[in-house]
Coordinates of C-alpha atoms and ligand atoms in Angstrom, one line a residue:
M291 CA 122.1 105.0 90.1
S292 CA 124.8 103.2 88.2
E293 CA 124.6 99.6 89.3
T294 CA 124.0 96.3 87.7
P295 CA 120.4 95.4 87.6
S296 CA 119.4 92.0 88.8
P297 CA 119.3 89.3 86.1
R298 CA 115.7 88.6 87.2
L299 CA 114.4 91.9 86.0
R300 CA 117.2 92.9 83.6
P301 CA 115.2 95.0 81.1
T302 CA 115.3 94.1 77.5
N303 CA 114.3 97.6 76.6
P304 CA 115.2 99.6 79.7
S305 CA 113.1 102.5 80.5
G306 CA 115.2 103.1 83.6
V307 CA 114.6 102.9 87.3
L308 CA 111.5 103.5 89.3
Y309 CA 112.5 104.9 92.7
M310 CA 110.0 104.3 95.5
G311 CA 109.6 105.4 99.0
I312 CA 107.7 102.8 101.1
D313 CA 106.4 103.5 104.5
L314 CA 105.7 99.9 105.6
G315 CA 103.5 100.7 108.6
T316 CA 101.7 98.7 111.3
S317 CA 98.5 100.4 110.3
R318 CA 99.0 101.8 106.8
T319 CA 101.5 101.1 104.0
S320 CA 102.1 104.2 101.9
V321 CA 104.1 104.5 98.7
A322 CA 105.5 107.4 96.8
A323 CA 107.1 106.8 93.5
S324 CA 109.3 108.8 91.1
N325 CA 106.5 108.5 88.4
G326 CA 104.4 110.8 90.6
V327 CA 102.1 108.2 92.1
R328 CA 101.3 108.2 95.7
E329 CA 99.1 105.5 97.2
S330 CA 98.2 104.1 100.6
V331 CA 96.6 100.9 101.7
A332 CA 95.7 99.7 105.2
S333 CA 98.2 97.1 106.2
Y334 CA 95.8 94.1 106.2
V335 CA 96.0 91.0 104.1
G336 CA 93.5 88.2 103.8
Y337 CA 93.3 84.8 102.1
P338 CA 89.9 83.1 101.5
K339 CA 89.3 80.5 104.2
D340 CA 87.7 77.8 102.0
V341 CA 86.3 77.2 98.6
V342 CA 83.0 78.9 99.4
A343 CA 84.9 82.0 100.5
K344 CA 87.0 81.9 97.4
K345 CA 83.9 81.5 95.2
A346 CA 82.2 84.4 96.9
L347 CA 85.2 86.8 96.9
K348 CA 86.5 85.7 93.5
K349 CA 90.1 86.5 94.6
D350 CA 93.1 84.6 96.0
V351 CA 94.1 87.5 98.2
L352 CA 92.5 90.7 99.5
F353 CA 94.2 93.8 100.9
G354 CA 93.5 96.8 103.0
D355 CA 89.9 97.9 103.7
E356 CA 88.5 95.2 101.4
A357 CA 90.3 92.5 103.5
L358 CA 89.1 94.2 106.7
G359 CA 85.5 94.3 105.5
N360 CA 85.5 90.6 104.5
R361 CA 87.6 89.4 107.4
L362 CA 85.1 86.8 108.6
A363 CA 85.6 84.8 105.4
L364 CA 89.4 85.2 105.4
D365 CA 92.5 84.0 107.1
F366 CA 93.2 87.5 108.1
Y367 CA 96.6 89.1 108.8
R368 CA 97.8 92.3 110.1
P369 CA 101.4 91.3 109.3
L370 CA 103.2 94.1 111.2
A371 CA 103.0 94.7 114.9
G372 CA 105.1 97.2 116.9
G373 CA 106.4 98.4 113.5
V374 CA 108.1 95.1 112.6
I375 CA 107.0 91.9 110.8
Q376 CA 105.3 89.7 113.4
H377 CA 107.5 86.8 114.7
S378 CA 110.5 88.2 112.9
D379 CA 112.6 88.1 116.0
G380 CA 113.0 84.3 116.0
D381 CA 115.3 82.2 113.8
G382 CA 112.6 82.0 111.1
S383 CA 111.8 78.3 111.7
N384 CA 108.5 79.1 113.4
P385 CA 105.6 78.4 110.9
D386 CA 103.9 81.6 112.0
A387 CA 107.1 83.5 111.0
K388 CA 106.8 82.1 107.4
R389 CA 103.0 82.9 107.2
F390 CA 103.5 86.5 108.4
L391 CA 106.5 86.9 106.1
K392 CA 104.4 85.7 103.1
A393 CA 101.6 88.1 104.1
T394 CA 104.1 91.0 104.3
Q395 CA 105.5 90.0 100.9
D396 CA 102.1 90.0 99.3
L397 CA 101.3 93.4 100.9
I398 CA 104.5 94.9 99.6
R399 CA 103.9 93.4 96.1
H400 CA 100.5 95.0 96.2
A401 CA 101.8 98.4 97.4
I402 CA 104.4 98.4 94.6
S403 CA 101.7 97.5 92.1
L404 CA 99.7 100.5 93.2
A405 CA 102.6 102.7 91.8
R406 CA 102.0 101.1 88.4
P407 CA 105.6 100.3 87.5
K408 CA 106.3 99.6 83.8
Q409 CA 107.0 96.0 82.9
D410 CA 110.7 96.6 82.3
E411 CA 111.4 99.1 85.0
L412 CA 113.9 98.4 87.8
I413 CA 112.6 99.1 91.2
Y414 CA 114.8 100.8 93.8
A415 CA 113.0 101.1 97.1
V416 CA 113.7 102.9 100.3
V417 CA 111.7 101.3 103.2
G418 CA 111.1 103.0 106.5
C419 CA 111.1 101.0 109.7
P420 CA 111.0 101.9 113.4
A421 CA 114.1 103.9 114.7
Q422 CA 115.3 101.1 116.9
C423 CA 114.4 98.1 114.8
S424 CA 116.7 95.2 115.5
L425 CA 119.1 93.9 112.9
R426 CA 117.0 90.7 112.6
N427 CA 113.9 92.8 112.1
K428 CA 115.6 94.8 109.4
S429 CA 116.9 91.7 107.6
S430 CA 113.4 90.2 107.6
I431 CA 112.1 93.4 106.0
V432 CA 114.8 93.0 103.3
E433 CA 113.7 89.4 102.9
A434 CA 110.1 90.5 102.4
V435 CA 110.9 93.1 99.7
R436 CA 113.6 90.9 98.0
P437 CA 111.2 89.1 95.5
V438 CA 109.7 92.4 94.3
V439 CA 112.5 94.9 94.1
D440 CA 116.0 95.2 92.6
S441 CA 117.7 97.3 95.2
V442 CA 116.6 98.2 98.7
M443 CA 117.7 100.5 101.5
I444 CA 116.2 100.5 105.0
V445 CA 116.0 103.8 106.9
S446 CA 114.5 104.9 110.2
E447 CA 111.0 106.3 109.9
P448 CA 111.5 109.6 111.7
F449 CA 114.7 110.2 109.7
S450 CA 112.8 109.8 106.5
V451 CA 110.0 112.2 107.7
A452 CA 112.7 114.8 108.5
Y453 CA 114.6 114.2 105.3
G454 CA 111.4 114.7 103.2
L455 CA 110.9 118.1 104.8
D456 CA 114.6 119.2 104.4
L457 CA 114.8 119.4 108.2
L458 CA 118.3 118.1 108.6
T459 CA 119.6 120.3 111.4
D460 CA 118.7 120.9 115.0
C461 CA 115.3 119.4 114.9
L462 CA 113.5 116.7 116.8
V463 CA 111.1 114.6 114.8
I464 CA 108.4 112.5 116.5
D465 CA 106.5 110.0 114.4
I466 CA 103.5 108.6 116.2
G467 CA 102.4 105.5 114.3
A468 CA 100.2 102.6 115.3
G469 CA 102.8 100.2 116.7
T470 CA 105.5 102.6 117.8
T471 CA 106.3 106.2 118.5
D472 CA 109.7 107.0 117.0
L473 CA 111.8 110.0 117.9
C474 CA 114.9 111.2 116.1
R475 CA 117.0 114.2 116.6
M476 CA 118.6 115.7 113.5
H477 CA 121.9 117.5 113.7
G478 CA 123.1 117.8 110.1
T479 CA 124.5 114.2 109.7
M480 CA 123.1 110.7 109.5
P481 CA 121.5 110.0 112.9
T482 CA 123.1 107.3 115.0
A483 CA 121.4 105.0 117.6
D484 CA 122.0 107.6 120.3
D485 CA 119.9 110.1 118.4
Q486 CA 116.8 107.8 118.3
V487 CA 114.3 106.5 120.7
T488 CA 111.4 104.1 120.0
T489 CA 108.6 103.5 122.4
P490 CA 105.7 101.0 122.1
F491 CA 103.2 103.6 123.2
A492 CA 101.4 104.6 120.0
G493 CA 98.0 104.3 118.3
D494 CA 97.6 100.6 119.1
H495 CA 98.3 101.2 122.7
V496 CA 95.6 103.9 122.8
D497 CA 93.1 101.5 121.1
Q498 CA 93.9 98.8 123.7
T499 CA 93.6 101.2 126.6
L500 CA 90.3 102.6 125.3
L501 CA 88.9 99.1 124.8
E502 CA 89.6 98.2 128.4
L503 CA 88.1 101.5 129.7
L504 CA 85.0 101.1 127.5
K505 CA 84.4 97.5 128.7
K506 CA 84.3 98.9 132.2
K507 CA 82.1 101.9 131.4
C508 CA 79.7 100.4 128.8
V509 CA 78.5 97.4 130.7
G510 CA 76.9 94.8 128.5
A511 CA 78.1 96.4 125.2
A512 CA 79.7 94.3 122.5
I513 CA 82.8 96.2 121.5
S514 CA 85.5 95.3 118.9
I515 CA 89.0 96.8 118.6
Q516 CA 88.0 98.0 115.1
M517 CA 85.1 100.0 116.6
V518 CA 87.4 101.5 119.2
K519 CA 89.9 102.5 116.5
D520 CA 87.2 104.2 114.4
L521 CA 85.9 106.0 117.5
K522 CA 89.4 107.3 118.3
E523 CA 90.2 108.4 114.8
K524 CA 86.9 110.5 114.8
F525 CA 87.1 112.1 118.2
S526 CA 90.6 111.8 119.6
F527 CA 91.8 114.5 121.9
V528 CA 94.0 115.0 124.9
G529 CA 93.2 118.6 126.0
E530 CA 91.4 119.9 129.1
K531 CA 88.3 121.2 127.3
R532 CA 86.0 118.4 126.4
D533 CA 82.9 118.2 124.3
P534 CA 80.6 115.3 124.9
V535 CA 81.3 112.2 122.8
A536 CA 78.2 110.0 122.4
V537 CA 78.5 106.6 120.8
D538 CA 75.9 103.9 120.0
L539 CA 77.2 100.5 121.0
P540 CA 75.2 97.2 120.7
V541 CA 73.9 95.8 124.0
N542 CA 72.3 92.5 123.3
G543 CA 72.0 93.5 119.7
K544 CA 70.3 96.8 120.3
P545 CA 72.2 100.1 119.8
T546 CA 72.5 101.9 123.1
R547 CA 74.0 105.3 123.7
F548 CA 77.0 105.9 126.0
E549 CA 79.0 109.1 126.8
V550 CA 82.7 108.3 126.5
A551 CA 84.6 111.6 126.3
A552 CA 86.5 111.0 129.6
E553 CA 87.6 107.5 128.6
L554 CA 88.7 108.7 125.2
R555 CA 90.8 111.4 126.7
E556 CA 92.3 109.1 129.2
A557 CA 93.3 106.6 126.5
C558 CA 94.7 109.3 124.2
R559 CA 96.7 110.7 127.1
S560 CA 98.2 107.3 127.9
I561 CA 100.9 107.7 125.3
V562 CA 102.0 111.2 126.3
P563 CA 104.2 110.6 129.4
S564 CA 106.6 108.2 127.6
M565 CA 106.7 110.7 124.7
V566 CA 107.7 113.5 127.0
D567 CA 110.3 111.3 128.7
A568 CA 111.8 110.5 125.3
I569 CA 111.8 114.2 124.3
H570 CA 113.5 115.0 127.6
Q571 CA 116.1 112.3 127.2
L572 CA 117.1 113.3 123.6
I573 CA 117.3 117.0 124.5
A574 CA 119.1 116.7 127.8
S575 CA 121.8 114.5 126.2
F576 CA 122.3 116.9 123.3
D577 CA 125.2 119.4 123.0
P578 CA 124.2 122.1 125.4
D579 CA 125.0 124.9 122.9
F580 CA 122.3 123.5 120.6
Q581 CA 119.6 122.3 123.1
S582 CA 117.5 125.5 122.8
R583 CA 117.3 125.2 119.0
L584 CA 116.2 121.6 119.3
K585 CA 113.5 122.4 121.9
N586 CA 112.1 125.0 119.5
H587 CA 112.0 122.7 116.5
V588 CA 109.9 119.7 117.4
L589 CA 108.0 118.2 114.6
L590 CA 105.0 115.9 115.0
G591 CA 104.2 113.4 112.3
G592 CA 102.4 110.1 111.8
G593 CA 98.7 109.3 112.1
G594 CA 98.7 109.7 115.9
S595 CA 99.9 113.3 115.5
Q596 CA 96.3 114.1 114.6
M597 CA 95.1 113.8 118.2
G598 CA 93.4 117.0 119.2
G599 CA 95.3 119.2 121.6
L600 CA 98.5 117.0 121.5
R601 CA 100.7 119.7 120.1
E602 CA 99.7 122.2 122.8
M603 CA 100.0 119.6 125.5
L604 CA 103.5 118.7 124.5
E605 CA 104.5 122.4 124.5
V606 CA 103.1 122.8 128.1
E607 CA 105.0 119.7 129.3
M608 CA 108.2 120.8 127.6
R609 CA 107.9 124.3 129.2
E610 CA 107.5 122.6 132.6
R611 CA 110.3 120.2 132.3
L612 CA 112.7 121.9 129.9
G613 CA 111.9 125.6 130.2
E614 CA 110.7 126.0 126.6
G615 CA 109.3 124.1 123.7
R616 CA 107.8 124.8 120.3
V617 CA 106.0 122.0 118.5
V618 CA 104.6 122.0 114.9
R619 CA 102.6 119.3 113.1
V620 CA 103.5 118.1 109.6
D621 CA 101.0 118.9 107.0
E622 CA 100.8 115.4 105.6
P623 CA 100.9 112.7 108.3
T624 CA 100.0 109.9 106.0
Y625 CA 102.7 110.5 103.3
G626 CA 105.4 112.1 105.3
G627 CA 107.4 108.9 105.6
A628 CA 106.9 107.7 102.0
N629 CA 107.7 111.2 100.6
G630 CA 110.9 111.4 102.6
A631 CA 111.9 107.8 101.7
L632 CA 111.5 108.7 98.0
K633 CA 113.7 111.7 98.4
I634 CA 116.4 109.6 100.1
A635 CA 116.1 107.1 97.2
H636 CA 116.8 109.9 94.7
D637 CA 119.7 111.3 96.7
M638 CA 121.7 108.3 97.9
P639 CA 124.8 107.2 96.1
P640 CA 125.0 103.6 94.8
E641 CA 127.1 102.3 97.7
F642 CA 124.2 102.8 100.1
W643 CA 122.0 100.4 98.2
E644 CA 121.7 96.7 99.0
K645 CA 121.3 94.7 95.9
V646 CA 118.8 91.9 96.6
S647 CA 119.1 89.6 93.6
Ligands
ATP804 N1 92.6 111.4 113.8 C1 93.3 110.6 114.4 N2 93.5 110.7 115.8 C2 94.3 109.8 116.5 N3 94.9 108.8 115.9 C3 94.7 108.6 114.6 C4 94.0 109.5 113.8 N4 94.1 109.0 112.5 C5 94.8 108.0 112.5 N5 95.3 107.7 113.8 C6 96.1 106.6 114.2 O1 97.4 106.7 113.7 C7 97.9 105.4 113.6 C8 98.4 105.2 112.2 O2 99.4 106.1 112.0 P1 100.5 105.8 110.8 O3 99.8 105.5 109.5 O4 101.5 106.9 110.9 O5 101.1 104.4 111.5 P2 101.9 103.3 110.8 O6 103.0 103.9 110.0 O7 101.0 102.4 110.1 O8 102.5 102.6 112.1 P3 104.0 102.3 112.6 O9 104.8 103.5 112.2 O10 103.9 102.2 114.1 O11 104.4 101.1 112.0 C9 96.8 104.4 113.9 O12 96.9 104.0 115.3 C10 95.6 105.2 113.7 O13 94.5 104.8 114.5
MG805 MG1 104.9 104.7 110.5

């Protein structure tokens, strides 16, 4: 990239630019950098609540699983929801908006530090966000990365997944995250708004649905959303065949066994109809000469793509509604977005970059 570095980080002895792909996710933030580093951290940020907490934790800010594990002693943030920075839709005057922006900035700073940039390296970052992220949401992401990078580009998440796999033509990418499921059809050019659909039915929706179902089924049990998420990640499935799933939940403090396979399946299935509708919409509105190719190149990525039996279920639904369908799962659901974003960073000409200084 031949552009003027920001004065803030102008290197005295330049060793060049560190390109980074950042998948700033509701659930996980993953980075892939041109120095070969790939790292991932759960998208949690926490600040010690009082002096006792600070003395015990010996840190001003905690991230990821460490923050989650100590959350009772922390002002605890999951700064992104629905794939965007929480409260970023307002005019920014809301005090919550400022707190969540700060938590996001700290998370991004931490994620970038995981890539171990050299002191004098310029950082050019491509950041993934939901396909139909509003302009205001996008500018708040730019604002969040501004203090830590020199140039930034925002791209849609499913586009970066497709780009990373060199699947640029006649392919439909589905990225099932925590906050959103994003779909994007690729036809050899930069996708436009018409090529993309975002639905709020993703991993968090499954967790919330499962929590409600378990509250009904497991009378008297104390259940947290974190327990539900762990349970889902271990046993998730949508298929017909079902093995028993037994869990121990505390009833009045005592672990008690419950059989929850039916609830698990129902919750996992709750995000499928909207996904099938979105697939249908993107295929039916595509050039008819190329619809068949699209139907036979559906790519499933994101953490939620690991639900057992989902690939097969989508194929059955597509055959019923569209006559045919072939779905494959990406090999690396966690790093698909970050890898693709890094590749975009390497390939894009300077005019695509927004300088942030
Ligand atoms: N084995 C699994 N089965 C089902 N869901 C899973 C599994 N592993 C992870 N998940 C879910 O995948 C989601 C996280 O996926 P991913 O890391 O792609 O999301 P994200 O990028 O953080 O979110 P978003 O793209 O919505 O901002 C979470 O809801 C998580 O619980
Ligand atoms: Mg994601």
